[in-house]
Short mmCIF file of N, CA and C in Angstrom, two decimals:
data_model
loop_
_atom_site.label_atom_id
_atom_site.label_comp_id
_atom_site.label_asym_id
_atom_site.label_seq_id
_atom_site.Cartn_x
_atom_site.Cartn_y
_atom_site.Cartn_z
N MET A 1131 0.78 -1.26 0.06
CA MET A 1131 -0.09 0.08 0.01
C MET A 1131 1.12 1.16 0.15
N LYS A 1132 1.89 1.13 0.77
CA LYS A 1132 2.82 2.54 0.69
C LYS A 1132 3.43 2.62 -0.53
N LYS A 1133 4.07 1.52 -1.11
CA LYS A 1133 4.73 1.78 -2.43
C LYS A 1133 3.53 2.14 -3.20
N THR A 1134 2.25 1.65 -3.43
CA THR A 1134 1.21 2.25 -4.20
C THR A 1134 1.10 3.99 -4.08
N LEU A 1135 1.04 4.47 -2.81
CA LEU A 1135 0.77 5.87 -3.04
C LEU A 1135 1.82 6.61 -3.40
N TYR A 1136 3.01 6.12 -2.97
CA TYR A 1136 4.33 6.81 -3.42
C TYR A 1136 4.47 6.61 -4.83
N TYR A 1137 3.92 5.85 -5.59
CA TYR A 1137 4.28 5.56 -7.01
C TYR A 1137 3.16 6.57 -7.47
N ALA A 1138 2.04 6.52 -7.11
CA ALA A 1138 1.02 7.58 -7.58
C ALA A 1138 1.39 8.90 -7.41
N MET A 1139 2.05 9.29 -6.18
CA MET A 1139 2.55 10.70 -6.17
C MET A 1139 3.76 11.11 -7.08
N LEU A 1140 4.47 9.94 -7.28
CA LEU A 1140 5.55 9.99 -8.09
C LEU A 1140 5.23 10.23 -9.64
N VAL A 1141 4.07 9.38 -10.10
CA VAL A 1141 3.51 9.55 -11.32
C VAL A 1141 2.93 10.81 -11.60
N ALA A 1142 1.91 11.44 -10.54
CA ALA A 1142 1.38 12.47 -10.43
C ALA A 1142 2.27 13.63 -10.70
N LEU A 1143 3.55 13.65 -10.21
CA LEU A 1143 4.53 14.62 -10.32
C LEU A 1143 5.50 14.55 -11.86
N LEU A 1144 5.45 13.31 -12.06
CA LEU A 1144 6.32 13.52 -13.27
C LEU A 1144 5.33 13.66 -14.56
N CYS A 1145 4.04 13.23 -14.42
CA CYS A 1145 3.07 13.89 -15.44
C CYS A 1145 3.02 15.48 -15.57
N SER A 1146 3.22 15.66 -14.54
CA SER A 1146 3.04 17.40 -14.28
C SER A 1146 4.04 18.13 -15.00
N CYS A 1147 5.33 17.52 -15.41
CA CYS A 1147 6.53 18.19 -15.80
C CYS A 1147 6.50 18.66 -17.19
N GLY A 1148 5.44 19.42 -17.55
CA GLY A 1148 5.44 19.77 -18.96
C GLY A 1148 5.62 19.11 -20.16
N GLY A 1149 5.13 17.71 -19.84
CA GLY A 1149 5.19 16.95 -21.01
C GLY A 1149 6.55 16.21 -21.25
N LYS A 1150 7.56 16.75 -20.69
CA LYS A 1150 8.88 16.37 -20.64
C LYS A 1150 8.93 14.91 -20.35
N ARG A 1151 9.65 14.20 -21.38
CA ARG A 1151 10.14 12.55 -20.92
C ARG A 1151 10.72 12.42 -20.00
N ASN A 1152 10.79 11.83 -19.17
CA ASN A 1152 11.76 11.46 -17.96
C ASN A 1152 12.71 9.86 -18.28
N VAL A 1153 14.01 10.14 -18.86
CA VAL A 1153 14.49 8.99 -19.10
C VAL A 1153 15.62 8.73 -17.87
N ASP A 1154 15.21 7.42 -17.49
CA ASP A 1154 16.19 7.02 -16.18
C ASP A 1154 17.32 6.36 -16.77
N ASN A 1155 18.32 7.19 -16.93
CA ASN A 1155 19.53 6.39 -17.35
C ASN A 1155 20.26 6.47 -16.28
N ASN A 1156 20.77 5.01 -15.65
CA ASN A 1156 21.43 4.40 -14.65
C ASN A 1156 22.94 4.94 -15.04
N ILE A 1157 23.06 6.09 -14.43
CA ILE A 1157 24.25 6.60 -14.75
C ILE A 1157 25.54 5.67 -13.67
N ASN A 1158 24.99 5.34 -12.75
CA ASN A 1158 26.02 4.47 -11.97
C ASN A 1158 26.58 3.32 -12.48
N GLU A 1159 26.07 2.73 -13.22
CA GLU A 1159 26.41 1.60 -14.23
C GLU A 1159 27.26 1.99 -15.14
N LEU A 1160 27.41 2.96 -15.60
CA LEU A 1160 27.91 3.64 -16.70
C LEU A 1160 29.51 3.86 -16.51
N LYS A 1161 30.54 3.12 -17.45
CA LYS A 1161 31.66 3.31 -17.25
C LYS A 1161 32.58 4.37 -18.00
N THR A 1162 33.22 4.96 -17.67
CA THR A 1162 33.99 5.92 -18.95
C THR A 1162 34.81 5.24 -19.77
N GLU A 1163 34.54 5.51 -21.26
CA GLU A 1163 35.49 4.62 -22.10
C GLU A 1163 35.98 5.92 -23.09
N VAL A 1164 35.52 6.98 -23.01
CA VAL A 1164 35.74 7.78 -24.04
C VAL A 1164 36.02 9.03 -23.02
N THR A 1165 36.57 10.22 -23.54
CA THR A 1165 36.83 11.20 -22.93
C THR A 1165 35.30 11.96 -22.35
N THR A 1166 35.11 12.28 -21.20
CA THR A 1166 33.75 12.56 -20.51
C THR A 1166 34.33 13.84 -20.14
N HIS A 1167 33.37 14.86 -19.95
CA HIS A 1167 33.40 16.11 -19.10
C HIS A 1167 32.14 15.97 -18.09
N ASP A 1168 32.57 16.27 -16.81
CA ASP A 1168 31.62 16.09 -15.84
C ASP A 1168 30.53 17.28 -15.96
N THR A 1169 31.09 18.52 -15.96
CA THR A 1169 30.07 19.35 -16.34
C THR A 1169 30.68 20.27 -17.54
N VAL A 1170 29.84 20.92 -18.14
CA VAL A 1170 30.26 21.76 -19.54
C VAL A 1170 31.13 22.78 -19.07
N ALA A 1171 31.16 23.54 -17.94
CA ALA A 1171 31.68 24.75 -17.80
C ALA A 1171 32.68 24.83 -16.59
N ALA A 1172 32.34 24.10 -15.63
CA ALA A 1172 33.23 24.24 -14.10
C ALA A 1172 34.10 22.95 -14.14
N ASP A 1173 33.87 21.84 -14.79
CA ASP A 1173 34.82 20.63 -14.58
C ASP A 1173 35.35 20.20 -16.00
N THR A 1174 36.55 20.64 -16.07
CA THR A 1174 37.14 20.30 -17.47
C THR A 1174 38.11 19.45 -17.62
N ALA A 1175 38.32 18.57 -16.37
CA ALA A 1175 39.37 17.53 -16.20
C ALA A 1175 38.99 16.17 -17.22
N GLU A 1176 39.38 15.85 -18.06
CA GLU A 1176 39.20 14.86 -18.82
C GLU A 1176 39.46 13.26 -18.57
N VAL A 1177 38.80 12.44 -18.76
CA VAL A 1177 39.10 11.37 -17.65
C VAL A 1177 38.78 10.45 -19.16
N SER A 1178 40.08 9.74 -19.65
CA SER A 1178 40.41 9.03 -20.67
C SER A 1178 40.82 7.73 -20.30
N ASP A 1179 41.27 7.28 -19.02
CA ASP A 1179 41.65 6.02 -18.75
C ASP A 1179 40.53 5.20 -18.40
N THR A 1180 40.33 4.19 -19.00
CA THR A 1180 38.99 3.16 -18.82
C THR A 1180 39.10 2.68 -17.61
N THR A 1181 40.24 2.47 -16.80
CA THR A 1181 40.04 1.72 -15.61
C THR A 1181 39.64 2.72 -14.66
N LYS A 1182 39.45 3.82 -14.62
CA LYS A 1182 39.01 5.11 -13.87
C LYS A 1182 37.31 4.83 -13.53
N LYS A 1183 36.88 5.17 -12.36
CA LYS A 1183 35.68 5.26 -12.24
C LYS A 1183 35.42 6.73 -12.81
N SER A 1184 34.04 6.87 -13.35
CA SER A 1184 33.48 7.93 -13.75
C SER A 1184 33.10 8.88 -12.41
N LEU A 1185 33.08 10.41 -12.45
CA LEU A 1185 32.92 11.27 -11.37
C LEU A 1185 31.32 10.55 -10.50
N ASN A 1186 30.55 10.45 -11.51
CA ASN A 1186 29.14 9.93 -10.57
C ASN A 1186 29.60 8.78 -10.09
N ASP A 1187 30.15 7.64 -10.62
CA ASP A 1187 30.38 6.26 -9.64
C ASP A 1187 30.98 6.64 -8.33
N ILE A 1188 31.82 7.63 -8.33
CA ILE A 1188 32.57 8.06 -7.00
C ILE A 1188 31.43 8.69 -6.43
N ARG A 1189 30.88 9.64 -6.75
CA ARG A 1189 29.46 10.33 -6.02
C ARG A 1189 28.72 9.48 -5.14
N PHE A 1190 28.15 8.32 -5.94
CA PHE A 1190 27.08 7.66 -5.50
C PHE A 1190 27.43 6.38 -5.13
N ALA A 1191 28.74 5.94 -4.91
CA ALA A 1191 29.35 4.68 -4.76
C ALA A 1191 28.42 4.11 -3.75
N GLY A 1192 27.93 2.83 -3.66
CA GLY A 1192 27.32 2.18 -2.71
C GLY A 1192 26.01 2.64 -1.74
N TRP A 1193 25.45 3.84 -2.79
CA TRP A 1193 24.33 4.38 -2.29
C TRP A 1193 23.00 3.20 -2.08
N THR A 1194 22.02 3.44 -1.20
CA THR A 1194 21.03 2.67 -0.98
C THR A 1194 19.87 3.59 -0.94
N GLU A 1195 18.49 3.15 -1.13
CA GLU A 1195 17.22 4.17 -0.86
C GLU A 1195 17.66 5.06 0.39
N LYS A 1196 18.32 4.38 1.39
CA LYS A 1196 18.67 5.70 2.36
C LYS A 1196 19.10 6.67 2.30
N GLU A 1197 20.36 6.51 1.55
CA GLU A 1197 21.12 7.59 1.11
C GLU A 1197 20.81 8.68 0.08
N TRP A 1198 19.57 8.01 -0.78
CA TRP A 1198 19.20 8.95 -1.77
C TRP A 1198 18.02 10.02 -1.32
N LEU A 1199 17.45 9.26 0.09
CA LEU A 1199 16.42 10.30 0.62
C LEU A 1199 17.09 10.94 1.81
N ASP A 1200 18.04 10.90 2.15
CA ASP A 1200 18.86 11.71 3.00
C ASP A 1200 20.37 11.82 2.66
N ASN A 1201 20.67 13.08 2.06
CA ASN A 1201 22.19 13.35 1.87
C ASN A 1201 22.54 14.88 1.77
N GLU A 1202 23.70 14.93 1.61
CA GLU A 1202 24.18 16.35 1.54
C GLU A 1202 23.59 17.30 0.44
N TYR A 1203 23.41 16.61 -0.66
CA TYR A 1203 22.89 17.40 -1.84
C TYR A 1203 21.55 17.92 -1.34
N ILE A 1204 20.81 17.37 -0.58
CA ILE A 1204 19.23 17.68 -0.04
C ILE A 1204 19.70 18.71 0.99
N ARG A 1205 20.63 18.46 1.93
CA ARG A 1205 20.90 19.61 2.96
C ARG A 1205 21.54 20.74 2.24
N THR A 1206 22.53 20.87 1.35
CA THR A 1206 22.84 21.99 0.90
C THR A 1206 21.81 22.66 0.33
N LEU A 1207 20.97 22.22 -0.22
CA LEU A 1207 19.57 22.81 -0.99
C LEU A 1207 18.79 23.58 0.26
N ARG A 1208 18.75 22.89 1.28
CA ARG A 1208 17.76 23.36 2.53
C ARG A 1208 18.67 24.65 2.89
N ARG A 1209 20.16 24.66 2.97
CA ARG A 1209 20.77 25.82 3.58
C ARG A 1209 20.80 26.85 2.46
N TYR A 1210 20.62 26.62 1.14
CA TYR A 1210 20.35 27.66 0.01
C TYR A 1210 19.24 28.12 0.19
N LEU A 1211 18.20 27.74 0.51
CA LEU A 1211 16.81 28.07 0.51
C LEU A 1211 16.82 29.00 1.69
N ASP A 1212 17.38 28.41 3.18
CA ASP A 1212 17.56 29.30 4.23
C ASP A 1212 18.06 30.42 3.68
N ASP A 1213 19.22 30.68 3.26
CA ASP A 1213 19.99 31.84 2.99
C ASP A 1213 19.10 32.74 2.17
N TYR A 1214 18.68 32.23 0.90
CA TYR A 1214 17.87 32.95 -0.08
C TYR A 1214 16.52 33.84 0.77
N SER A 1215 15.89 32.93 1.65
CA SER A 1215 14.86 33.59 2.50
C SER A 1215 15.11 34.61 3.25
N LYS A 1216 16.22 34.72 3.86
CA LYS A 1216 17.00 35.60 4.79
C LYS A 1216 17.51 36.81 4.16
N GLY A 1217 17.50 36.69 2.50
CA GLY A 1217 18.03 37.87 1.80
C GLY A 1217 19.86 37.75 1.82
N LYS A 1218 20.13 36.73 2.00
CA LYS A 1218 21.71 36.55 2.02
C LYS A 1218 22.28 36.28 0.66
N ILE A 1219 21.62 35.62 -0.19
CA ILE A 1219 21.71 35.50 -1.69
C ILE A 1219 20.48 36.07 -2.34
N GLU A 1220 20.78 36.25 -3.77
CA GLU A 1220 19.81 36.48 -4.61
C GLU A 1220 19.82 35.38 -5.77
N TYR A 1221 18.30 35.14 -6.30
CA TYR A 1221 18.07 34.11 -7.25
C TYR A 1221 16.84 34.71 -7.74
N GLU A 1222 17.06 35.36 -9.22
CA GLU A 1222 15.77 36.06 -9.56
C GLU A 1222 14.89 35.10 -9.87
N ALA A 1223 15.11 33.89 -10.29
CA ALA A 1223 13.96 32.89 -10.72
C ALA A 1223 13.21 32.64 -9.65
N LEU A 1224 13.53 32.57 -8.32
CA LEU A 1224 12.91 32.36 -7.25
C LEU A 1224 12.08 33.24 -6.42
N ASN A 1225 12.16 34.54 -6.94
CA ASN A 1225 11.52 36.02 -6.51
C ASN A 1225 9.87 35.63 -6.19
N PRO A 1226 9.40 35.23 -7.09
CA PRO A 1226 7.66 35.07 -7.15
C PRO A 1226 7.48 33.94 -6.11
N TYR A 1227 8.37 33.11 -5.54
CA TYR A 1227 8.21 31.80 -4.93
C TYR A 1227 8.89 32.02 -3.38
N ARG A 1228 9.41 33.33 -3.40
CA ARG A 1228 10.07 33.70 -1.85
C ARG A 1228 9.42 33.19 -0.49
N HIS A 1229 8.14 33.68 -0.68
CA HIS A 1229 7.31 33.14 0.39
C HIS A 1229 7.53 31.61 0.89
N LEU A 1230 7.47 30.88 -0.30
CA LEU A 1230 7.91 29.38 0.00
C LEU A 1230 8.75 28.69 0.41
N THR A 1231 10.04 29.50 0.06
CA THR A 1231 11.49 29.09 0.47
C THR A 1231 11.70 29.16 1.86
N LYS A 1232 10.84 29.59 2.75
CA LYS A 1232 10.91 29.77 4.12
C LYS A 1232 10.40 28.40 4.53
N GLY A 1233 9.54 27.99 3.97
CA GLY A 1233 8.90 26.64 4.49
C GLY A 1233 9.55 25.37 4.15
N GLN A 1234 9.03 24.48 4.74
CA GLN A 1234 9.80 22.82 4.43
C GLN A 1234 9.51 22.67 2.85
N PHE A 1235 10.04 21.52 2.27
CA PHE A 1235 9.99 20.94 1.39
C PHE A 1235 10.14 19.35 1.11
N VAL A 1236 9.61 18.96 0.11
CA VAL A 1236 9.70 17.21 0.23
C VAL A 1236 10.25 17.03 -1.10
N VAL A 1237 11.07 16.03 -1.40
CA VAL A 1237 12.02 15.50 -2.31
C VAL A 1237 10.94 14.46 -3.10
N GLY A 1238 10.49 14.91 -4.61
CA GLY A 1238 9.49 13.76 -5.17
C GLY A 1238 10.52 12.79 -5.79
N GLN A 1239 11.33 13.44 -6.60
CA GLN A 1239 12.31 12.38 -7.12
C GLN A 1239 13.94 13.02 -6.98
N ILE A 1240 14.76 12.33 -6.92
CA ILE A 1240 16.08 12.58 -7.07
C ILE A 1240 17.21 11.62 -7.74
N GLU A 1241 17.91 11.94 -8.37
CA GLU A 1241 18.59 11.16 -9.49
C GLU A 1241 20.08 11.65 -9.78
N PRO A 1242 20.86 10.79 -10.22
CA PRO A 1242 22.43 11.42 -10.77
C PRO A 1242 21.90 12.38 -11.80
N PHE A 1243 22.84 13.31 -11.88
CA PHE A 1243 22.64 14.35 -13.05
C PHE A 1243 23.90 14.22 -13.99
N MET A 1244 23.46 14.24 -15.26
CA MET A 1244 24.76 13.84 -16.12
C MET A 1244 25.84 14.64 -16.25
N LEU A 1245 25.52 15.85 -15.82
CA LEU A 1245 26.50 17.13 -16.15
C LEU A 1245 27.18 17.25 -14.36
N GLY A 1246 26.87 16.01 -13.63
CA GLY A 1246 27.54 15.92 -12.38
C GLY A 1246 26.58 16.54 -11.19
N GLY A 1247 26.50 15.58 -10.10
CA GLY A 1247 25.59 16.05 -8.88
C GLY A 1247 24.24 15.49 -9.18
N VAL A 1248 23.26 15.93 -8.65
CA VAL A 1248 21.93 15.34 -8.58
C VAL A 1248 21.09 16.36 -9.29
N PHE A 1249 19.78 15.66 -9.81
CA PHE A 1249 18.52 16.47 -10.35
C PHE A 1249 17.47 16.22 -9.31
N MET A 1250 16.81 16.93 -9.11
CA MET A 1250 15.66 16.90 -8.06
C MET A 1250 14.38 17.38 -8.44
N TYR A 1251 13.21 16.89 -8.27
CA TYR A 1251 11.81 17.53 -8.16
C TYR A 1251 11.62 17.57 -6.81
N ILE A 1252 11.06 18.85 -6.31
CA ILE A 1252 10.82 19.08 -5.23
C ILE A 1252 9.41 19.96 -5.20
N MET A 1253 8.94 19.76 -3.68
CA MET A 1253 7.42 20.47 -3.62
C MET A 1253 7.67 21.04 -2.32
N PHE A 1254 7.16 22.44 -2.12
CA PHE A 1254 7.09 22.81 -0.86
C PHE A 1254 5.59 22.30 -0.11
N VAL A 1255 5.66 22.26 1.03
CA VAL A 1255 4.68 21.80 2.01
C VAL A 1255 3.64 22.85 1.72
N ASP A 1256 4.00 24.03 1.92
CA ASP A 1256 2.88 25.08 2.02
C ASP A 1256 1.93 25.22 0.69
N ASP A 1257 2.73 24.68 -0.31
CA ASP A 1257 1.92 24.73 -1.70
C ASP A 1257 2.61 23.53 -2.71
N PRO A 1258 1.80 22.36 -2.23
CA PRO A 1258 2.56 21.04 -3.01
C PRO A 1258 2.02 20.98 -4.45
N GLU A 1259 1.34 22.03 -4.92
CA GLU A 1259 0.87 22.00 -6.40
C GLU A 1259 1.91 22.43 -7.19
N LYS A 1260 2.95 23.11 -6.41
CA LYS A 1260 3.94 23.63 -7.54
C LYS A 1260 5.31 22.80 -7.39
N VAL A 1261 5.81 22.27 -8.70
CA VAL A 1261 6.80 21.65 -8.81
C VAL A 1261 8.03 22.34 -9.26
N PHE A 1262 9.13 22.33 -8.59
CA PHE A 1262 10.40 22.82 -8.85
C PHE A 1262 11.49 21.59 -9.23
N THR A 1263 12.11 22.23 -9.96
CA THR A 1263 13.37 21.42 -10.47
C THR A 1263 14.75 22.08 -10.15
N VAL A 1264 15.68 21.00 -9.39
CA VAL A 1264 16.60 21.65 -8.83
C VAL A 1264 18.08 20.67 -9.17
N CYS A 1265 18.99 21.60 -9.61
CA CYS A 1265 20.44 20.63 -9.79
C CYS A 1265 21.43 21.17 -8.95
N VAL A 1266 21.81 20.48 -8.14
CA VAL A 1266 22.98 20.36 -7.05
C VAL A 1266 24.28 19.56 -7.61
N TYR A 1267 25.19 20.36 -7.63
CA TYR A 1267 26.48 19.91 -8.18
C TYR A 1267 27.46 19.79 -6.76
N SER A 1268 28.44 18.79 -7.32
CA SER A 1268 29.11 18.66 -6.36
C SER A 1268 30.72 17.96 -6.94
N GLU A 1269 31.90 18.78 -6.35
CA GLU A 1269 33.02 18.65 -6.92
C GLU A 1269 33.66 17.25 -6.39
N VAL A 1270 34.41 16.67 -7.15
CA VAL A 1270 35.09 15.55 -6.87
C VAL A 1270 36.58 15.20 -7.11
N ASP A 1271 37.23 14.91 -6.09
CA ASP A 1271 38.50 14.37 -5.89
C ASP A 1271 38.84 13.25 -6.65
N ALA A 1272 39.08 13.15 -7.85
CA ALA A 1272 39.03 11.71 -8.83
C ALA A 1272 40.23 10.78 -7.99
N GLU A 1273 41.44 11.49 -7.95
CA GLU A 1273 42.31 10.46 -7.28
C GLU A 1273 42.16 9.86 -6.33
N ALA A 1274 41.60 10.91 -5.19
CA ALA A 1274 41.37 10.28 -3.71
C ALA A 1274 39.82 9.52 -3.80
N GLU A 1275 39.18 9.71 -4.76
CA GLU A 1275 37.68 9.25 -4.83
C GLU A 1275 36.94 9.70 -3.95
N LYS A 1276 36.84 11.17 -3.65
CA LYS A 1276 36.39 11.64 -2.51
C LYS A 1276 35.38 12.72 -3.00
N VAL A 1277 34.33 12.96 -2.62
CA VAL A 1277 33.35 14.37 -2.79
C VAL A 1277 33.75 15.29 -1.82
N LEU A 1278 33.88 16.52 -2.51
CA LEU A 1278 34.08 17.56 -1.88
C LEU A 1278 32.98 18.70 -1.65
N ASN A 1279 33.03 19.75 -2.40
CA ASN A 1279 32.10 20.98 -2.25
C ASN A 1279 30.80 20.57 -2.99
N TYR A 1280 29.71 21.04 -2.21
CA TYR A 1280 28.41 21.06 -3.05
C TYR A 1280 27.87 22.40 -3.17
N GLU A 1281 27.31 22.51 -4.61
CA GLU A 1281 26.60 23.95 -4.87
C GLU A 1281 25.50 23.73 -5.42
N VAL A 1282 24.43 24.61 -5.09
CA VAL A 1282 23.25 24.59 -6.08
C VAL A 1282 23.44 25.48 -7.25
N ARG A 1283 23.05 24.77 -8.09
CA ARG A 1283 23.43 25.37 -9.48
C ARG A 1283 22.12 26.15 -10.23
N SER A 1284 20.80 25.46 -9.92
CA SER A 1284 19.47 25.75 -10.32
C SER A 1284 18.63 25.65 -9.62
N ILE A 1285 17.46 26.42 -9.49
CA ILE A 1285 16.36 26.05 -8.70
C ILE A 1285 15.37 26.73 -9.94
N GLU A 1286 14.45 26.05 -10.45
CA GLU A 1286 13.46 26.57 -11.33
C GLU A 1286 11.89 26.21 -11.13
N TYR A 1287 10.97 26.94 -11.04
CA TYR A 1287 9.88 26.37 -11.17
C TYR A 1287 9.48 25.67 -12.24
N GLN A 1288 8.93 24.43 -12.12
CA GLN A 1288 8.59 23.43 -13.32
C GLN A 1288 6.92 23.59 -13.91
N SER A 1289 6.13 23.04 -12.78
CA SER A 1289 5.00 23.18 -13.25
C SER A 1289 3.76 22.86 -11.94
N GLU A 1290 2.53 22.85 -12.26
CA GLU A 1290 1.60 22.54 -11.41
C GLU A 1290 1.40 21.14 -11.34
N VAL A 1291 1.15 20.56 -10.20
CA VAL A 1291 0.39 19.42 -9.96
C VAL A 1291 -1.01 19.80 -9.56
N PRO A 1292 -1.98 19.62 -10.29
CA PRO A 1292 -3.34 19.92 -9.99
C PRO A 1292 -3.90 18.75 -9.02
N GLY A 1293 -4.84 19.10 -8.02
CA GLY A 1293 -5.23 18.07 -7.20
C GLY A 1293 -4.30 17.51 -6.17
N MET A 1294 -3.13 18.36 -5.96
CA MET A 1294 -2.44 17.89 -4.84
C MET A 1294 -2.45 18.72 -3.53
N PRO A 1295 -3.35 18.89 -2.94
CA PRO A 1295 -3.74 19.72 -1.75
C PRO A 1295 -2.58 19.44 -0.76
N LYS A 1296 -2.35 20.34 0.11
CA LYS A 1296 -1.48 20.40 1.22
C LYS A 1296 -1.96 18.74 2.20
N GLU A 1297 -3.43 18.73 2.51
CA GLU A 1297 -3.61 17.80 3.29
C GLU A 1297 -3.17 16.34 2.60
N LEU A 1298 -3.28 16.09 1.06
CA LEU A 1298 -3.00 14.69 0.37
C LEU A 1298 -1.47 14.86 0.81
N LEU A 1299 -0.81 15.73 0.55
CA LEU A 1299 0.75 15.56 0.87
C LEU A 1299 1.18 15.01 2.30
N GLN A 1300 0.49 15.75 3.06
CA GLN A 1300 0.68 15.17 4.40
C GLN A 1300 0.27 13.96 4.80
N GLN A 1301 -0.83 13.32 4.07
CA GLN A 1301 -1.19 12.00 4.28
C GLN A 1301 -0.06 11.00 3.87
N ILE A 1302 0.21 11.31 2.38
CA ILE A 1302 1.37 10.64 2.10
C ILE A 1302 2.62 10.56 2.91
N MET A 1303 2.97 11.93 3.12
CA MET A 1303 4.14 11.78 4.06
C MET A 1303 4.06 11.01 5.45
N LYS A 1304 2.88 10.96 6.08
CA LYS A 1304 2.56 10.09 7.07
C LYS A 1304 2.88 8.48 6.98
N GLU A 1305 2.13 8.16 5.81
CA GLU A 1305 2.14 6.98 5.30
C GLU A 1305 3.48 6.45 4.91
N HIS A 1306 4.41 7.29 4.55
CA HIS A 1306 5.81 7.09 4.04
C HIS A 1306 6.82 7.58 4.95
N PRO A 1307 6.92 7.26 6.17
CA PRO A 1307 8.01 7.96 6.92
C PRO A 1307 9.42 8.10 6.45
N GLU A 1308 9.88 7.25 5.65
CA GLU A 1308 11.27 7.32 5.04
C GLU A 1308 11.46 8.65 4.19
N GLN A 1309 10.45 9.07 3.81
CA GLN A 1309 10.37 10.50 3.05
C GLN A 1309 10.45 11.71 4.11
N LYS A 1310 11.75 12.32 4.09
CA LYS A 1310 11.66 13.40 5.04
C LYS A 1310 11.21 14.79 4.31
N VAL A 1311 11.09 15.49 5.35
CA VAL A 1311 10.44 16.97 5.38
C VAL A 1311 11.72 17.79 5.68
N TRP A 1312 12.27 18.42 4.68
CA TRP A 1312 13.36 19.33 4.93
C TRP A 1312 12.97 20.67 5.21
#
């Protein structure tokens, strides 16, 4: 029953994302065989040795469902939203939603991002009909195979999930305690 409601919420969330197709590329299983760039602009180190792990292999090595639901990428986003709502940083795309950033959010989906780090869909508890996409990047020391700094690269309003009232989100969260409220 828990999984059914979780998947129902996930389907509703994904269907609302502007008709964009969500392709689940299992990046953790991919090995670098040709020159790869972790990001287009910031990470220009080339990986050409086929015996080395890809940067996302290093980032997400050994992750289970527990790590996907509670990790430094999500904590970095929470700190970023706190700083934004306090006026410590500016992000023009969020200005119409500043009132939401002070409240809690839930992660509807999180997955490795092909340009490094994670890609997330989030909803704020105070207005769960609004869905936002988030990219959080992390630097990797490939030699030490260690994740270093985390950085929120983008937060954008994506779309509405009609019929997702606050009460329904609270019910889903109650039935799925593994899903954290941030």
